[in-house]
Amino acid sequence: MRLDKFLLKSTELTRSQSLELILAGKVNVNGEPVTVAACQVHENNQVELAGQLLVARPSRYLMLHKPANTVCSNVDETYPSVFNLLDIDRPFDLHIAGRLDADTTGLVLATDDGRWSFNIITPHKACRKVYRVGLRDPLATEVVARFAEGVQLQGENGLTRPAELEIISPQEVLLTITEGKYHQVKRMFAAVGNRVVRLHRQQVGSIKLDMEPGQWRYLTVDEINAFQ
Ligand code: URA
């Protein structure tokens, strides 16, 4: 983990305070001052601030049910941030593994473990995300095959990865994708001449949303291990 991140996880300092102390040479790694914030520190390194040995707090992993009209960034924008829903210490140290649009509802995973969230968002790991999609027009049956083959999104190189469609009713489907391009689901349906009118994420990998809008909980050990 980066030295500046280590300070955030082991003290009550803010990002800018941590950086200032590192640049001022106040942080020692294995007895030597280190002034590079990006320096990697490992579990067996001794990190000290003003002579005090620092110990990182364990990483946190949680799910929340994002209501509509909230944003996934960690500052309020036109709508309030979902982080306001978390009644925990230092919620803004967390980041979201796969953001949802302001009008999308459903499963959001938050953590301060960058390696864990990378496994969810990198297309190479092909983590399955399941969306329940409300459509403006009845689904044309050939769309199932087109999504399985991949569609061309405007401004992207190459086709989308194979996606699965399960039809619930003519205007309601379950879509499973293994990547997360910007506005991907809305753009996929736009590419076949339809329009998304409701979007809800109900599953990421093996983790299923199991709570009411606005609620959150810590993930279980099995849920965390599913992405290690
Ligand atoms: N695809 C979208 O278009 N929007 C989302 O919020 C998530 C996936």
PDB file of C-alpha atoms and ligand atoms in Angstrom, residues 99-101 104 131 177 181-187 199 201, ligand 1:
ATOM      1  CA  ARG A  99     -20.424   3.478  -9.627  1.00  0.00           C
ATOM      2  CA  LEU A 100     -24.100   3.791 -10.535  1.00  0.00           C
ATOM      3  CA  ASP A 101     -25.759   6.769 -12.225  1.00  0.00           C
ATOM      4  CA  THR A 104     -29.967   4.041 -10.967  1.00  0.00           C
ATOM      5  CA  TYR A 131     -29.255  -5.364 -13.728  1.00  0.00           C
ATOM      6  CA  ILE A 177     -22.682  -7.912 -18.150  1.00  0.00           C
ATOM      7  CA  LYS A 181     -18.201   1.133 -19.356  1.00  0.00           C
ATOM      8  CA  TYR A 182     -19.635   4.600 -18.740  1.00  0.00           C
ATOM      9  CA  HIS A 183     -23.492   4.386 -18.876  1.00  0.00           C
ATOM     10  CA  GLN A 184     -23.020   0.925 -20.345  1.00  0.00           C
ATOM     11  CA  VAL A 185     -26.525  -0.471 -19.920  1.00  0.00           C
ATOM     12  CA  LYS A 186     -28.251   2.661 -21.189  1.00  0.00           C
ATOM     13  CA  ARG A 187     -25.899   2.827 -24.176  1.00  0.00           C
ATOM     14  CA  LEU A 199     -32.322   0.622 -13.906  1.00  0.00           C
ATOM     15  CA  ARG A 201     -28.422  -3.423  -9.970  1.00  0.00           C
TER      16      ARG A 201
HETATM   17  N1  URA B   1     -25.124   1.198 -16.771  1.00  0.00           N
HETATM   18  C1  URA B   1     -25.726   2.396 -16.852  1.00  0.00           C
HETATM   19  O1  URA B   1     -26.072   2.860 -17.924  1.00  0.00           O
HETATM   20  N2  URA B   1     -25.940   3.068 -15.701  1.00  0.00           N
HETATM   21  C2  URA B   1     -25.609   2.590 -14.489  1.00  0.00           C
HETATM   22  O2  URA B   1     -25.860   3.252 -13.470  1.00  0.00           O
HETATM   23  C3  URA B   1     -24.974   1.339 -14.418  1.00  0.00           C
HETATM   24  C4  URA B   1     -24.748   0.662 -15.581  1.00  0.00           C
END
